[in-house]
Amino acid sequence: ESLKFWRKAFSRKIGADKFEKSYAYNIRHSYGQEGKRTDYTPNNCMRIIRATAGNGEYHSCPFKQWGESQLRAVLRKKKVAATSLEEIVQLTKGFHFGIACQKYFIATHGGNPHEELVNQVGNHPNQYFDQSWQYFQQKKEAKEAASDSKKSSKEAKSTVEDTKANKVEA
């Protein structure tokens, strides 16, 4: 599954043969399917921040990697409020990438700190994903519950109206 994802992602930059020769083995190796068959732990945020991405590589922390103008453009595109945008930019200027990530999470997840979710953000990319998924699942469930409540209310109102109509006919 992961190999399919990376093959598709890389196909924009390199051909299928080059991908197979240069990348496929390493991906299979990372998942314990080649070599000594060890399942490696993914890098945490500090390790990603400390690493330097080469020219044309995109596996670094965006808060570290992007310049101010690119960061501002992306934050605007993601509709981050101006005050949050400035706070995030200032944090990245001060090399507080993990906190900038947390502030971005808050800004893109309803503006509420959601402390139980935010505490895990900024430590590991997988945790960011997990917390974001959890937030949107909770939001979806709340919306569905509200929708069900409206349906029940409408059905009850309809039943009352039907009962009144039946009494009038009798």
mmCIF file with all atom_site columns, C-alpha atoms in Angstrom:
data_model
loop_
_atom_site.group_PDB
_atom_site.id
_atom_site.type_symbol
_atom_site.label_atom_id
_atom_site.label_alt_id
_atom_site.label_comp_id
_atom_site.label_asym_id
_atom_site.label_entity_id
_atom_site.label_seq_id
_atom_site.pdbx_PDB_ins_code
_atom_site.Cartn_x
_atom_site.Cartn_y
_atom_site.Cartn_z
_atom_site.occupancy
_atom_site.B_iso_or_equiv
_atom_site.pdbx_formal_charge
_atom_site.auth_seq_id
_atom_site.auth_comp_id
_atom_site.auth_asym_id
_atom_site.auth_atom_id
_atom_site.pdbx_PDB_model_num
ATOM 1   C CA . GLU A 1 1   ? 0.000   0.000  0.000   1.00 0.00 ? 1   GLU A CA 1
ATOM 2   C CA . SER A 1 2   ? 2.744   2.407  0.982   1.00 0.00 ? 2   SER A CA 1
ATOM 3   C CA . LEU A 1 3   ? 4.794   1.424  -2.046  1.00 0.00 ? 3   LEU A CA 1
ATOM 4   C CA . LYS A 1 4   ? 1.857   2.326  -4.318  1.00 0.00 ? 4   LYS A CA 1
ATOM 5   C CA . PHE A 1 5   ? 1.535   5.701  -2.596  1.00 0.00 ? 5   PHE A CA 1
ATOM 6   C CA . TRP A 1 6   ? 5.226   6.552  -2.993  1.00 0.00 ? 6   TRP A CA 1
ATOM 7   C CA . ARG A 1 7   ? 5.374   5.271  -6.570  1.00 0.00 ? 7   ARG A CA 1
ATOM 8   C CA . LYS A 1 8   ? 2.515   7.626  -7.483  1.00 0.00 ? 8   LYS A CA 1
ATOM 9   C CA . ALA A 1 9   ? 4.041   10.537 -5.544  1.00 0.00 ? 9   ALA A CA 1
ATOM 10  C CA . PHE A 1 10  ? 7.449   10.097 -7.175  1.00 0.00 ? 10  PHE A CA 1
ATOM 11  C CA . SER A 1 11  ? 6.046   9.511  -10.665 1.00 0.00 ? 11  SER A CA 1
ATOM 12  C CA . ARG A 1 12  ? 5.688   13.276 -11.086 1.00 0.00 ? 12  ARG A CA 1
ATOM 13  C CA . LYS A 1 13  ? 9.465   13.697 -10.803 1.00 0.00 ? 13  LYS A CA 1
ATOM 14  C CA . ILE A 1 14  ? 11.043  10.427 -11.956 1.00 0.00 ? 14  ILE A CA 1
ATOM 15  C CA . GLY A 1 15  ? 10.254  7.470  -14.179 1.00 0.00 ? 15  GLY A CA 1
ATOM 16  C CA . ALA A 1 16  ? 9.045   4.070  -12.999 1.00 0.00 ? 16  ALA A CA 1
ATOM 17  C CA . ASP A 1 17  ? 12.417  2.386  -13.697 1.00 0.00 ? 17  ASP A CA 1
ATOM 18  C CA . LYS A 1 18  ? 14.354  4.939  -11.649 1.00 0.00 ? 18  LYS A CA 1
ATOM 19  C CA . PHE A 1 19  ? 11.838  4.603  -8.822  1.00 0.00 ? 19  PHE A CA 1
ATOM 20  C CA . GLU A 1 20  ? 12.225  0.811  -8.778  1.00 0.00 ? 20  GLU A CA 1
ATOM 21  C CA . LYS A 1 21  ? 16.026  1.021  -8.866  1.00 0.00 ? 21  LYS A CA 1
ATOM 22  C CA . SER A 1 22  ? 16.519  3.918  -6.440  1.00 0.00 ? 22  SER A CA 1
ATOM 23  C CA . TYR A 1 23  ? 13.591  3.937  -4.025  1.00 0.00 ? 23  TYR A CA 1
ATOM 24  C CA . ALA A 1 24  ? 11.410  0.812  -3.996  1.00 0.00 ? 24  ALA A CA 1
ATOM 25  C CA . TYR A 1 25  ? 13.971  -1.357 -2.191  1.00 0.00 ? 25  TYR A CA 1
ATOM 26  C CA . ASN A 1 26  ? 14.485  1.282  0.520   1.00 0.00 ? 26  ASN A CA 1
ATOM 27  C CA . ILE A 1 27  ? 10.737  1.615  1.080   1.00 0.00 ? 27  ILE A CA 1
ATOM 28  C CA . ARG A 1 28  ? 10.290  -2.159 1.341   1.00 0.00 ? 28  ARG A CA 1
ATOM 29  C CA . HIS A 1 29  ? 13.344  -2.266 3.656   1.00 0.00 ? 29  HIS A CA 1
ATOM 30  C CA . SER A 1 30  ? 11.829  0.438  5.892   1.00 0.00 ? 30  SER A CA 1
ATOM 31  C CA . TYR A 1 31  ? 8.746   -1.730 6.352   1.00 0.00 ? 31  TYR A CA 1
ATOM 32  C CA . GLY A 1 32  ? 10.765  -4.837 7.167   1.00 0.00 ? 32  GLY A CA 1
ATOM 33  C CA . GLN A 1 33  ? 10.090  -6.553 3.842   1.00 0.00 ? 33  GLN A CA 1
ATOM 34  C CA . GLU A 1 34  ? 13.722  -6.545 2.629   1.00 0.00 ? 34  GLU A CA 1
ATOM 35  C CA . GLY A 1 35  ? 17.188  -6.853 4.144   1.00 0.00 ? 35  GLY A CA 1
ATOM 36  C CA . LYS A 1 36  ? 17.280  -7.787 7.814   1.00 0.00 ? 36  LYS A CA 1
ATOM 37  C CA . ARG A 1 37  ? 13.469  -7.447 8.013   1.00 0.00 ? 37  ARG A CA 1
ATOM 38  C CA . THR A 1 38  ? 13.406  -4.912 10.843  1.00 0.00 ? 38  THR A CA 1
ATOM 39  C CA . ASP A 1 39  ? 10.382  -2.637 11.126  1.00 0.00 ? 39  ASP A CA 1
ATOM 40  C CA . TYR A 1 40  ? 11.893  0.808  11.744  1.00 0.00 ? 40  TYR A CA 1
ATOM 41  C CA . THR A 1 41  ? 10.299  3.498  13.848  1.00 0.00 ? 41  THR A CA 1
ATOM 42  C CA . PRO A 1 42  ? 9.408   6.666  11.931  1.00 0.00 ? 42  PRO A CA 1
ATOM 43  C CA . ASN A 1 43  ? 11.330  9.841  12.731  1.00 0.00 ? 43  ASN A CA 1
ATOM 44  C CA . ASN A 1 44  ? 9.985   12.160 15.401  1.00 0.00 ? 44  ASN A CA 1
ATOM 45  C CA . CYS A 1 45  ? 9.759   15.929 14.941  1.00 0.00 ? 45  CYS A CA 1
ATOM 46  C CA . MET A 1 46  ? 13.099  16.725 16.588  1.00 0.00 ? 46  MET A CA 1
ATOM 47  C CA . ARG A 1 47  ? 14.939  14.327 14.307  1.00 0.00 ? 47  ARG A CA 1
ATOM 48  C CA . ILE A 1 48  ? 13.149  15.732 11.261  1.00 0.00 ? 48  ILE A CA 1
ATOM 49  C CA . ILE A 1 49  ? 13.936  19.303 12.350  1.00 0.00 ? 49  ILE A CA 1
ATOM 50  C CA . ARG A 1 50  ? 17.621  18.485 12.895  1.00 0.00 ? 50  ARG A CA 1
ATOM 51  C CA . ALA A 1 51  ? 17.943  16.868 9.465   1.00 0.00 ? 51  ALA A CA 1
ATOM 52  C CA . THR A 1 52  ? 18.629  19.013 6.434   1.00 0.00 ? 52  THR A CA 1
ATOM 53  C CA . ALA A 1 53  ? 16.599  18.367 3.306   1.00 0.00 ? 53  ALA A CA 1
ATOM 54  C CA . GLY A 1 54  ? 18.513  18.630 0.065   1.00 0.00 ? 54  GLY A CA 1
ATOM 55  C CA . ASN A 1 55  ? 17.523  20.701 -2.930  1.00 0.00 ? 55  ASN A CA 1
ATOM 56  C CA . GLY A 1 56  ? 14.253  19.364 -4.344  1.00 0.00 ? 56  GLY A CA 1
ATOM 57  C CA . GLU A 1 57  ? 13.579  17.179 -1.293  1.00 0.00 ? 57  GLU A CA 1
ATOM 58  C CA . TYR A 1 58  ? 10.429  17.657 0.758   1.00 0.00 ? 58  TYR A CA 1
ATOM 59  C CA . HIS A 1 59  ? 10.805  15.586 3.885   1.00 0.00 ? 59  HIS A CA 1
ATOM 60  C CA . SER A 1 60  ? 11.587  18.293 6.396   1.00 0.00 ? 60  SER A CA 1
ATOM 61  C CA . CYS A 1 61  ? 9.501   20.253 8.881   1.00 0.00 ? 61  CYS A CA 1
ATOM 62  C CA . PRO A 1 62  ? 7.662   22.953 6.907   1.00 0.00 ? 62  PRO A CA 1
ATOM 63  C CA . PHE A 1 63  ? 8.021   25.422 9.762   1.00 0.00 ? 63  PHE A CA 1
ATOM 64  C CA . LYS A 1 64  ? 11.789  25.022 9.573   1.00 0.00 ? 64  LYS A CA 1
ATOM 65  C CA . GLN A 1 65  ? 12.180  24.518 5.833   1.00 0.00 ? 65  GLN A CA 1
ATOM 66  C CA . TRP A 1 66  ? 9.993   27.268 4.398   1.00 0.00 ? 66  TRP A CA 1
ATOM 67  C CA . GLY A 1 67  ? 11.042  30.873 4.250   1.00 0.00 ? 67  GLY A CA 1
ATOM 68  C CA . GLU A 1 68  ? 8.803   33.543 5.721   1.00 0.00 ? 68  GLU A CA 1
ATOM 69  C CA . SER A 1 69  ? 7.125   34.479 2.432   1.00 0.00 ? 69  SER A CA 1
ATOM 70  C CA . GLN A 1 70  ? 6.331   30.853 1.537   1.00 0.00 ? 70  GLN A CA 1
ATOM 71  C CA . LEU A 1 71  ? 5.061   30.152 5.061   1.00 0.00 ? 71  LEU A CA 1
ATOM 72  C CA . ARG A 1 72  ? 2.826   33.250 4.976   1.00 0.00 ? 72  ARG A CA 1
ATOM 73  C CA . ALA A 1 73  ? 1.450   32.268 1.564   1.00 0.00 ? 73  ALA A CA 1
ATOM 74  C CA . VAL A 1 74  ? 0.604   28.735 2.712   1.00 0.00 ? 74  VAL A CA 1
ATOM 75  C CA . LEU A 1 75  ? -0.977  29.955 5.949   1.00 0.00 ? 75  LEU A CA 1
ATOM 76  C CA . ARG A 1 76  ? -3.112  32.454 4.030   1.00 0.00 ? 76  ARG A CA 1
ATOM 77  C CA . LYS A 1 77  ? -4.145  29.726 1.584   1.00 0.00 ? 77  LYS A CA 1
ATOM 78  C CA . LYS A 1 78  ? -5.165  27.553 4.550   1.00 0.00 ? 78  LYS A CA 1
ATOM 79  C CA . LYS A 1 79  ? -7.248  30.507 5.813   1.00 0.00 ? 79  LYS A CA 1
ATOM 80  C CA . VAL A 1 80  ? -5.304  30.941 9.060   1.00 0.00 ? 80  VAL A CA 1
ATOM 81  C CA . ALA A 1 81  ? -6.458  34.094 10.879  1.00 0.00 ? 81  ALA A CA 1
ATOM 82  C CA . ALA A 1 82  ? -4.062  37.056 10.697  1.00 0.00 ? 82  ALA A CA 1
ATOM 83  C CA . THR A 1 83  ? -3.257  37.026 14.431  1.00 0.00 ? 83  THR A CA 1
ATOM 84  C CA . SER A 1 84  ? -2.477  33.305 14.384  1.00 0.00 ? 84  SER A CA 1
ATOM 85  C CA . LEU A 1 85  ? -0.476  33.711 11.188  1.00 0.00 ? 85  LEU A CA 1
ATOM 86  C CA . GLU A 1 86  ? 1.727   36.384 12.789  1.00 0.00 ? 86  GLU A CA 1
ATOM 87  C CA . GLU A 1 87  ? 2.187   34.308 15.931  1.00 0.00 ? 87  GLU A CA 1
ATOM 88  C CA . ILE A 1 88  ? 3.225   31.252 13.882  1.00 0.00 ? 88  ILE A CA 1
ATOM 89  C CA . VAL A 1 89  ? 5.677   33.300 11.787  1.00 0.00 ? 89  VAL A CA 1
ATOM 90  C CA . GLN A 1 90  ? 7.233   34.811 14.926  1.00 0.00 ? 90  GLN A CA 1
ATOM 91  C CA . LEU A 1 91  ? 7.586   31.377 16.511  1.00 0.00 ? 91  LEU A CA 1
ATOM 92  C CA . THR A 1 92  ? 9.370   30.031 13.438  1.00 0.00 ? 92  THR A CA 1
ATOM 93  C CA . LYS A 1 93  ? 11.686  33.045 13.421  1.00 0.00 ? 93  LYS A CA 1
ATOM 94  C CA . GLY A 1 94  ? 12.526  32.162 17.030  1.00 0.00 ? 94  GLY A CA 1
ATOM 95  C CA . PHE A 1 95  ? 13.191  28.517 16.050  1.00 0.00 ? 95  PHE A CA 1
ATOM 96  C CA . HIS A 1 96  ? 10.173  27.255 18.055  1.00 0.00 ? 96  HIS A CA 1
ATOM 97  C CA . PHE A 1 97  ? 8.982   24.923 15.307  1.00 0.00 ? 97  PHE A CA 1
ATOM 98  C CA . GLY A 1 98  ? 7.067   22.510 17.559  1.00 0.00 ? 98  GLY A CA 1
ATOM 99  C CA . ILE A 1 99  ? 5.091   25.326 19.184  1.00 0.00 ? 99  ILE A CA 1
ATOM 100 C CA . ALA A 1 100 ? 4.436   26.856 15.745  1.00 0.00 ? 100 ALA A CA 1
ATOM 101 C CA . CYS A 1 101 ? 3.059   23.473 14.691  1.00 0.00 ? 101 CYS A CA 1
ATOM 102 C CA . GLN A 1 102 ? 0.775   23.410 17.732  1.00 0.00 ? 102 GLN A CA 1
ATOM 103 C CA . LYS A 1 103 ? -0.468  26.945 16.987  1.00 0.00 ? 103 LYS A CA 1
ATOM 104 C CA . TYR A 1 104 ? -1.122  25.913 13.382  1.00 0.00 ? 104 TYR A CA 1
ATOM 105 C CA . PHE A 1 105 ? -3.060  22.893 14.627  1.00 0.00 ? 105 PHE A CA 1
ATOM 106 C CA . ILE A 1 106 ? -5.198  25.141 16.839  1.00 0.00 ? 106 ILE A CA 1
ATOM 107 C CA . ALA A 1 107 ? -5.754  27.629 14.004  1.00 0.00 ? 107 ALA A CA 1
ATOM 108 C CA . THR A 1 108 ? -6.852  24.922 11.569  1.00 0.00 ? 108 THR A CA 1
ATOM 109 C CA . HIS A 1 109 ? -8.926  22.926 14.036  1.00 0.00 ? 109 HIS A CA 1
ATOM 110 C CA . GLY A 1 110 ? -11.578 25.397 15.108  1.00 0.00 ? 110 GLY A CA 1
ATOM 111 C CA . GLY A 1 111 ? -9.408  27.841 17.047  1.00 0.00 ? 111 GLY A CA 1
ATOM 112 C CA . ASN A 1 112 ? -10.074 26.049 20.326  1.00 0.00 ? 112 ASN A CA 1
ATOM 113 C CA . PRO A 1 113 ? -6.940  24.810 22.111  1.00 0.00 ? 113 PRO A CA 1
ATOM 114 C CA . HIS A 1 114 ? -8.326  21.237 22.548  1.00 0.00 ? 114 HIS A CA 1
ATOM 115 C CA . GLU A 1 115 ? -5.603  20.598 25.109  1.00 0.00 ? 115 GLU A CA 1
ATOM 116 C CA . GLU A 1 116 ? -6.171  16.853 25.089  1.00 0.00 ? 116 GLU A CA 1
ATOM 117 C CA . LEU A 1 117 ? -5.376  16.870 21.353  1.00 0.00 ? 117 LEU A CA 1
ATOM 118 C CA . VAL A 1 118 ? -2.750  19.630 21.118  1.00 0.00 ? 118 VAL A CA 1
ATOM 119 C CA . ASN A 1 119 ? -0.440  18.176 23.775  1.00 0.00 ? 119 ASN A CA 1
ATOM 120 C CA . GLN A 1 120 ? 0.621   15.435 21.354  1.00 0.00 ? 120 GLN A CA 1
ATOM 121 C CA . VAL A 1 121 ? 1.096   17.731 18.349  1.00 0.00 ? 121 VAL A CA 1
ATOM 122 C CA . GLY A 1 122 ? 4.591   18.983 17.548  1.00 0.00 ? 122 GLY A CA 1
ATOM 123 C CA . ASN A 1 123 ? 6.344   15.844 18.791  1.00 0.00 ? 123 ASN A CA 1
ATOM 124 C CA . HIS A 1 124 ? 5.699   13.430 15.954  1.00 0.00 ? 124 HIS A CA 1
ATOM 125 C CA . PRO A 1 125 ? 4.074   13.731 12.505  1.00 0.00 ? 125 PRO A CA 1
ATOM 126 C CA . ASN A 1 126 ? 2.037   10.577 13.139  1.00 0.00 ? 126 ASN A CA 1
ATOM 127 C CA . GLN A 1 127 ? 0.665   12.111 16.336  1.00 0.00 ? 127 GLN A CA 1
ATOM 128 C CA . TYR A 1 128 ? -0.325  15.243 14.406  1.00 0.00 ? 128 TYR A CA 1
ATOM 129 C CA . PHE A 1 129 ? -2.230  13.063 11.965  1.00 0.00 ? 129 PHE A CA 1
ATOM 130 C CA . ASP A 1 130 ? -3.829  11.002 14.733  1.00 0.00 ? 130 ASP A CA 1
ATOM 131 C CA . GLN A 1 131 ? -4.943  14.075 16.700  1.00 0.00 ? 131 GLN A CA 1
ATOM 132 C CA . SER A 1 132 ? -6.262  15.772 13.573  1.00 0.00 ? 132 SER A CA 1
ATOM 133 C CA . TRP A 1 133 ? -8.182  12.656 12.592  1.00 0.00 ? 133 TRP A CA 1
ATOM 134 C CA . GLN A 1 134 ? -9.612  12.404 16.100  1.00 0.00 ? 134 GLN A CA 1
ATOM 135 C CA . TYR A 1 135 ? -10.719 16.061 16.003  1.00 0.00 ? 135 TYR A CA 1
ATOM 136 C CA . PHE A 1 136 ? -12.479 15.672 12.658  1.00 0.00 ? 136 PHE A CA 1
ATOM 137 C CA . GLN A 1 137 ? -14.094 12.387 13.745  1.00 0.00 ? 137 GLN A CA 1
ATOM 138 C CA . GLN A 1 138 ? -15.480 14.096 16.848  1.00 0.00 ? 138 GLN A CA 1
ATOM 139 C CA . LYS A 1 139 ? -16.705 16.984 14.701  1.00 0.00 ? 139 LYS A CA 1
ATOM 140 C CA . LYS A 1 140 ? -18.347 14.567 12.246  1.00 0.00 ? 140 LYS A CA 1
ATOM 141 C CA . GLU A 1 141 ? -20.016 12.609 15.043  1.00 0.00 ? 141 GLU A CA 1
ATOM 142 C CA . ALA A 1 142 ? -21.329 15.816 16.635  1.00 0.00 ? 142 ALA A CA 1
ATOM 143 C CA . LYS A 1 143 ? -22.730 16.942 13.291  1.00 0.00 ? 143 LYS A CA 1
ATOM 144 C CA . GLU A 1 144 ? -24.400 13.565 12.736  1.00 0.00 ? 144 GLU A CA 1
ATOM 145 C CA . ALA A 1 145 ? -25.869 13.644 16.260  1.00 0.00 ? 145 ALA A CA 1
ATOM 146 C CA . ALA A 1 146 ? -27.232 17.152 15.644  1.00 0.00 ? 146 ALA A CA 1
ATOM 147 C CA . SER A 1 147 ? -28.687 16.024 12.317  1.00 0.00 ? 147 SER A CA 1
ATOM 148 C CA . ASP A 1 148 ? -30.304 12.990 13.970  1.00 0.00 ? 148 ASP A CA 1
ATOM 149 C CA . SER A 1 149 ? -31.705 15.239 16.679  1.00 0.00 ? 149 SER A CA 1
ATOM 150 C CA . LYS A 1 150 ? -33.242 17.563 14.065  1.00 0.00 ? 150 LYS A CA 1
ATOM 151 C CA . LYS A 1 151 ? -34.758 14.567 12.251  1.00 0.00 ? 151 LYS A CA 1
ATOM 152 C CA . SER A 1 152 ? -36.251 13.270 15.497  1.00 0.00 ? 152 SER A CA 1
ATOM 153 C CA . SER A 1 153 ? -37.636 16.699 16.292  1.00 0.00 ? 153 SER A CA 1
ATOM 154 C CA . LYS A 1 154 ? -39.200 17.012 12.829  1.00 0.00 ? 154 LYS A CA 1
ATOM 155 C CA . GLU A 1 155 ? -40.666 13.506 13.077  1.00 0.00 ? 155 GLU A CA 1
ATOM 156 C CA . ALA A 1 156 ? -42.169 14.282 16.478  1.00 0.00 ? 156 ALA A CA 1
ATOM 157 C CA . LYS A 1 157 ? -43.615 17.551 15.173  1.00 0.00 ? 157 LYS A CA 1
ATOM 158 C CA . SER A 1 158 ? -45.053 15.716 12.158  1.00 0.00 ? 158 SER A CA 1
ATOM 159 C CA . THR A 1 159 ? -46.638 13.096 14.434  1.00 0.00 ? 159 THR A CA 1
ATOM 160 C CA . VAL A 1 160 ? -48.251 15.822 16.560  1.00 0.00 ? 160 VAL A CA 1
ATOM 161 C CA . GLU A 1 161 ? -49.585 17.545 13.435  1.00 0.00 ? 161 GLU A CA 1
ATOM 162 C CA . ASP A 1 162 ? -50.930 14.219 12.104  1.00 0.00 ? 162 ASP A CA 1
ATOM 163 C CA . THR A 1 163 ? -52.660 13.564 15.430  1.00 0.00 ? 163 THR A CA 1
ATOM 164 C CA . LYS A 1 164 ? -54.264 17.026 15.349  1.00 0.00 ? 164 LYS A CA 1
ATOM 165 C CA . ALA A 1 165 ? -55.398 16.485 11.750  1.00 0.00 ? 165 ALA A CA 1
ATOM 166 C CA . ASN A 1 166 ? -56.898 13.095 12.671  1.00 0.00 ? 166 ASN A CA 1
ATOM 167 C CA . LYS A 1 167 ? -58.855 14.698 15.555  1.00 0.00 ? 167 LYS A CA 1
ATOM 168 C CA . VAL A 1 168 ? -60.219 17.395 13.243  1.00 0.00 ? 168 VAL A CA 1
ATOM 169 C CA . GLU A 1 169 ? -61.351 14.761 10.699  1.00 0.00 ? 169 GLU A CA 1
ATOM 170 C CA . ALA A 1 170 ? -63.094 12.732 13.427  1.00 0.00 ? 170 ALA A CA 1
#
